[in-house]
XYZ file of C-alpha atoms in Angstrom:
375
model
C 88.880 81.819 168.235
C 89.772 85.923 166.933
C 92.153 87.171 165.566
C 93.928 90.950 167.469
C 92.705 93.704 165.240
C 96.510 95.553 164.890
C 97.218 92.149 162.890
C 95.621 90.870 160.320
C 94.829 87.577 159.507
C 96.335 85.682 157.373
C 93.231 85.192 154.447
C 92.827 88.734 155.124
C 96.464 89.941 153.583
C 97.148 90.408 149.999
C 99.524 89.161 148.077
C 100.612 91.852 145.176
C 103.039 88.991 143.454
C 102.571 86.932 140.092
C 100.188 84.322 140.983
C 102.356 81.124 138.014
C 99.039 81.095 136.486
C 100.027 85.768 135.496
C 103.649 83.966 135.216
C 102.579 81.097 132.756
C 100.190 83.645 130.745
C 102.920 86.650 129.854
C 105.110 84.773 127.917
C 102.486 82.970 125.717
C 100.804 86.757 125.187
C 104.361 88.220 124.476
C 105.539 85.523 122.199
C 102.342 85.975 120.164
C 102.868 89.260 120.425
C 107.047 88.973 119.445
C 105.707 86.991 115.961
C 102.928 89.443 114.695
C 103.248 92.473 117.083
C 107.586 93.416 115.887
C 107.700 97.610 116.071
C 107.946 98.133 112.173
C 104.849 95.756 111.201
C 103.080 99.295 113.745
C 105.160 101.341 112.703
C 104.161 100.847 109.086
C 100.728 100.024 110.196
C 100.541 103.529 111.873
C 101.008 105.190 108.503
C 98.487 102.707 106.165
C 94.301 103.265 106.528
C 94.407 100.576 108.066
C 94.793 101.880 112.055
C 93.907 98.666 113.734
C 95.815 95.205 113.674
C 93.150 92.677 112.949
C 95.260 89.596 112.126
C 96.636 90.411 115.785
C 92.592 90.775 117.094
C 92.131 87.203 115.908
C 95.221 86.216 117.236
C 94.275 87.039 120.896
C 90.425 86.771 120.585
C 90.183 83.903 118.521
C 93.442 81.997 118.528
C 93.544 82.279 123.138
C 89.981 83.230 124.399
C 91.592 86.828 126.075
C 88.574 88.733 125.092
C 86.785 86.910 128.316
C 89.326 86.910 130.670
C 86.640 89.133 133.059
C 83.200 87.807 131.369
C 81.717 84.952 133.706
C 82.522 81.545 132.036
C 78.404 80.671 132.401
C 78.038 83.723 128.682
C 80.963 82.060 127.194
C 84.139 83.711 129.155
C 86.885 82.660 131.260
C 86.170 83.588 134.316
C 89.182 84.924 134.975
C 89.897 88.167 137.000
C 91.345 92.005 137.156
C 94.834 90.685 137.727
C 95.045 88.218 134.635
C 93.713 91.042 132.795
C 95.942 93.892 133.570
C 99.219 90.887 132.634
C 97.971 91.328 129.150
C 97.641 94.710 128.944
C 100.911 94.550 130.107
C 102.229 92.934 127.386
C 100.439 94.745 124.703
C 101.325 98.089 126.080
C 104.816 96.373 125.938
C 104.673 96.403 122.184
C 102.054 99.599 121.398
C 99.886 96.987 119.898
C 97.826 98.474 118.539
C 94.417 95.954 119.546
C 91.267 97.768 121.018
C 91.384 95.502 124.212
C 91.411 98.250 126.745
C 88.352 100.015 125.392
C 86.286 96.534 124.916
C 87.121 94.059 126.283
C 88.439 96.195 129.446
C 85.665 99.303 129.290
C 83.149 98.097 127.522
C 82.878 94.732 129.019
C 83.269 96.252 132.881
C 80.177 98.494 131.577
C 77.825 95.765 130.804
C 79.144 93.244 133.677
C 76.998 95.902 136.064
C 73.942 96.044 133.854
C 71.246 93.035 134.118
C 69.019 91.490 131.324
C 68.752 89.825 128.274
C 70.116 92.960 126.127
C 73.081 92.836 128.719
C 74.375 89.340 128.706
C 74.163 88.493 124.859
C 76.139 91.309 124.299
C 79.071 90.064 127.268
C 78.889 87.050 124.773
C 79.934 88.588 122.062
C 82.857 90.122 123.068
C 83.993 87.607 124.796
C 83.923 85.744 121.483
C 86.029 88.784 120.431
C 84.472 88.478 117.319
C 82.272 91.612 118.380
C 84.383 94.553 119.473
C 82.100 97.191 121.823
C 83.357 100.462 122.350
C 81.493 102.952 125.305
C 81.136 106.189 123.221
C 81.840 108.597 125.576
C 85.788 110.637 125.008
C 88.345 109.103 126.415
C 89.127 111.856 127.882
C 86.677 110.628 130.264
C 87.491 110.599 134.034
C 85.558 107.737 135.638
C 82.330 110.200 137.382
C 82.422 112.737 135.066
C 80.288 114.091 132.502
C 78.630 112.541 130.275
C 78.090 113.039 126.313
C 74.679 114.906 125.629
C 72.793 112.017 123.694
C 69.642 112.226 123.015
C 67.365 109.413 123.556
C 63.875 110.278 121.205
C 62.187 106.294 121.910
C 64.793 104.018 120.659
C 66.036 106.999 118.377
C 69.667 108.684 119.099
C 70.973 112.121 118.298
C 74.317 113.781 119.374
C 77.766 113.879 118.324
C 81.073 113.182 120.693
C 83.687 113.306 120.009
C 87.670 111.795 120.755
C 85.752 108.271 120.792
C 89.218 105.563 120.660
C 88.743 102.742 118.317
C 85.300 103.805 117.109
C 86.838 103.037 113.562
C 86.772 99.341 115.093
C 84.057 99.005 117.616
C 80.813 96.311 115.579
C 79.006 97.867 119.053
C 78.833 100.983 120.221
C 77.872 102.024 123.779
C 76.041 104.759 124.386
C 75.126 106.445 127.879
C 72.245 108.543 127.295
C 70.196 110.446 130.246
C 67.216 107.470 129.275
C 69.583 104.431 130.651
C 72.968 102.652 128.866
C 71.638 102.298 124.660
C 73.492 99.618 121.902
C 73.851 100.852 118.405
C 74.953 98.518 115.784
C 77.896 100.907 114.410
C 77.025 99.705 110.362
C 73.881 100.977 110.525
C 72.046 104.493 109.224
C 71.573 107.238 110.610
C 75.668 106.755 112.420
C 78.520 108.323 111.007
C 81.897 107.481 112.833
C 85.138 110.482 111.535
C 88.444 109.308 111.996
C 90.161 112.003 113.788
C 93.937 113.197 113.736
C 94.948 111.913 116.896
C 98.699 112.596 118.999
C 98.835 108.307 119.380
C 98.508 106.513 115.922
C 98.461 103.490 117.659
C 94.675 103.706 119.305
C 93.040 105.608 117.125
C 89.977 108.582 117.768
C 86.928 109.486 115.980
C 84.042 111.178 116.332
C 80.707 109.140 116.275
C 77.309 111.107 114.939
C 74.091 109.827 116.458
C 71.599 110.402 113.700
C 68.023 109.060 114.264
C 70.257 105.504 114.915
C 67.782 102.796 116.218
C 69.089 101.631 119.493
C 67.784 99.093 122.251
C 68.136 98.957 125.396
C 71.162 97.214 127.695
C 71.215 98.841 131.499
C 68.053 101.261 132.654
C 70.447 103.974 134.527
C 73.647 104.628 132.809
C 75.565 106.679 135.270
C 76.571 103.850 138.168
C 77.159 101.187 134.297
C 79.726 103.655 132.237
C 81.558 104.633 135.945
C 82.131 100.901 136.597
C 83.294 100.845 133.102
C 85.871 103.991 132.949
C 86.941 103.089 136.803
C 87.912 99.576 135.231
C 90.146 101.001 132.646
C 91.993 103.122 134.325
C 92.962 100.550 137.105
C 93.735 98.571 134.475
C 95.762 100.953 132.496
C 98.443 102.005 134.905
C 99.406 97.894 133.578
C 99.705 99.041 130.330
C 101.415 101.852 131.403
C 103.826 99.883 133.219
C 104.621 97.660 130.538
C 105.175 100.602 128.198
C 107.591 102.375 130.935
C 109.554 98.313 131.166
C 110.197 98.426 127.907
C 111.818 101.918 127.112
C 113.571 101.077 130.318
C 115.129 98.109 128.651
C 115.880 99.210 125.389
C 117.555 102.344 126.670
C 119.594 100.202 129.069
C 120.272 98.240 126.060
C 121.371 101.588 124.150
C 123.850 102.646 127.287
C 125.414 99.627 126.950
C 126.482 99.161 122.343
C 126.187 103.191 122.432
C 130.405 104.019 123.016
C 131.907 107.266 123.118
C 135.526 107.641 124.411
C 136.231 104.249 124.113
C 133.504 103.237 126.776
C 129.673 102.488 127.193
C 127.863 105.418 127.746
C 126.187 103.882 129.929
C 129.090 104.193 132.135
C 128.789 107.828 132.477
C 128.245 108.224 136.003
C 125.208 110.988 134.948
C 123.594 108.457 133.186
C 123.855 105.820 135.817
C 122.189 107.651 137.903
C 119.344 109.181 135.596
C 118.795 105.096 134.746
C 118.941 104.232 138.093
C 115.543 107.011 138.742
C 113.695 105.412 135.793
C 113.826 102.183 137.354
C 113.046 103.146 140.530
C 109.720 104.469 138.972
C 109.223 101.069 137.218
C 108.909 99.266 140.221
C 107.161 101.625 141.986
C 104.661 102.074 138.985
C 104.841 98.091 138.925
C 103.468 99.044 143.276
C 100.384 100.949 142.367
C 99.555 98.563 138.465
C 99.863 95.296 140.928
C 97.168 96.966 143.610
C 95.054 98.485 140.865
C 94.321 95.760 139.612
C 94.286 93.224 142.724
C 91.601 96.057 144.406
C 89.532 95.444 141.339
C 89.914 91.579 141.057
C 89.023 91.642 144.810
C 85.666 94.440 144.238
C 86.291 95.871 147.130
C 85.264 99.316 148.637
C 88.853 100.576 147.680
C 88.346 100.189 144.201
C 88.091 104.345 143.515
C 91.011 105.283 145.382
C 93.595 102.341 144.094
C 92.839 103.791 140.433
C 92.793 106.751 141.908
C 96.141 106.359 142.968
C 97.777 104.489 140.075
C 96.693 107.165 137.698
C 97.851 110.090 139.937
C 101.271 107.821 140.264
C 101.089 106.356 136.989
C 100.902 109.003 133.954
C 103.558 111.870 134.408
C 106.096 108.919 135.798
C 105.564 106.880 132.309
C 105.769 110.455 129.770
C 108.523 110.895 132.197
C 110.440 107.646 131.579
C 109.292 107.929 127.263
C 111.070 111.450 126.851
C 113.932 109.791 129.033
C 114.112 106.846 126.389
C 114.101 109.605 123.322
C 116.739 111.398 125.285
C 118.977 108.509 126.114
C 119.572 107.295 122.003
C 120.521 110.799 121.213
C 120.065 111.631 117.837
C 118.855 107.985 116.356
C 116.184 108.461 119.085
C 115.076 111.867 116.903
C 114.029 109.673 114.056
C 110.721 108.873 112.107
C 112.191 105.110 112.210
C 113.350 104.552 116.017
C 110.524 103.113 117.562
C 110.729 105.127 120.587
C 108.881 108.065 119.253
C 105.689 105.206 119.172
C 105.856 105.525 123.036
C 106.061 108.414 123.895
C 103.234 109.386 121.876
C 101.296 106.181 123.769
C 102.222 107.750 126.859
C 101.837 111.347 127.152
C 96.882 110.146 125.074
C 97.575 107.632 127.810
C 98.574 110.273 130.665
C 95.203 112.315 129.842
C 93.432 109.619 128.798
C 90.216 108.823 131.557
C 90.954 111.488 133.143
C 94.107 114.281 133.472
C 96.448 113.486 136.861
C 95.281 116.851 137.919
C 91.840 115.190 137.998
C 93.132 111.798 139.752
C 94.585 113.741 141.991
C 91.657 116.475 143.169
C 89.799 112.923 143.463
C 92.059 111.024 145.704
C 92.537 114.067 147.950
C 88.229 114.108 148.236
C 88.032 109.630 148.775
C 90.486 110.213 151.784
C 89.267 113.241 153.159
C 92.696 115.391 151.849
C 91.154 118.278 150.970
C 93.164 121.158 149.240
C 94.940 123.738 151.567
């Protein structure tokens, strides 16, 4: 018996609430981050010569297998979905953790999942262990479907330079899109230079990668579709990272305004601040909705994945920046100091707002996808 077209079947209904497995995963990840990634240690690491926390990455990957969540079990991964990866990214965003999870376990992994052949499968197995870190060699600002850098392939040798590559300094393998296909290059070999750049977000460092005759191996005959898939998944799940970041900012700001007193009463009791905090709460709630929608759509492999990712970023990026700015201001003078971690969250929010496409780019793409041209 068929169901009426106006009433979707129960099986077709989507559940954006967190599942029992996702709720069980959250405290485990949060507890590990509390033990290994407190804000004091993150702040100290930004002032050191080693921006990435290798021990934390090992704990997340070797200890919990989180690097392989999106990799099928037959390739050595966990065979989970984007929904579980989204929960991990929420917690990593809450801690502004300096680990290459988004770049390696999401973007590079998704890019390889779009490729056939033994070379791609072998690399996926290596990335799933976490002992190999892979990075897609495109500027962090590249949007899904955006122009790719001009790296030339001459046989098995690559030539060219790419700026603004996130987490390249930690990479073991660089995935390089060219007009001749998608190539994999060992980052430590001759002919590859990774030069760190000064970046706004010190917890996700950028670098310029230069290839001067570096030997490479083909992992995909065509790079455009694979790169678009990787960047789309990155943009959609970046929203979950932004959600965790925004939730931390709201929680800490509410706590501070309860503890900070003026005129013998908590400053949070003043009506003007109540209104500002209520607005931040609404933005976090709405951000959770678009983040869950993006993760669920990616997990289902639906046709609306492009729409969901563009919608999520169009809303989440400006909202996260606003929440982080309000958190800094509502912390008063202490929020302006280097010792207080709120500036780490504001810098990550600003950097994320232009990562994987600007807000304007996502709005334009969303309008085109749903056939709403600008007037």
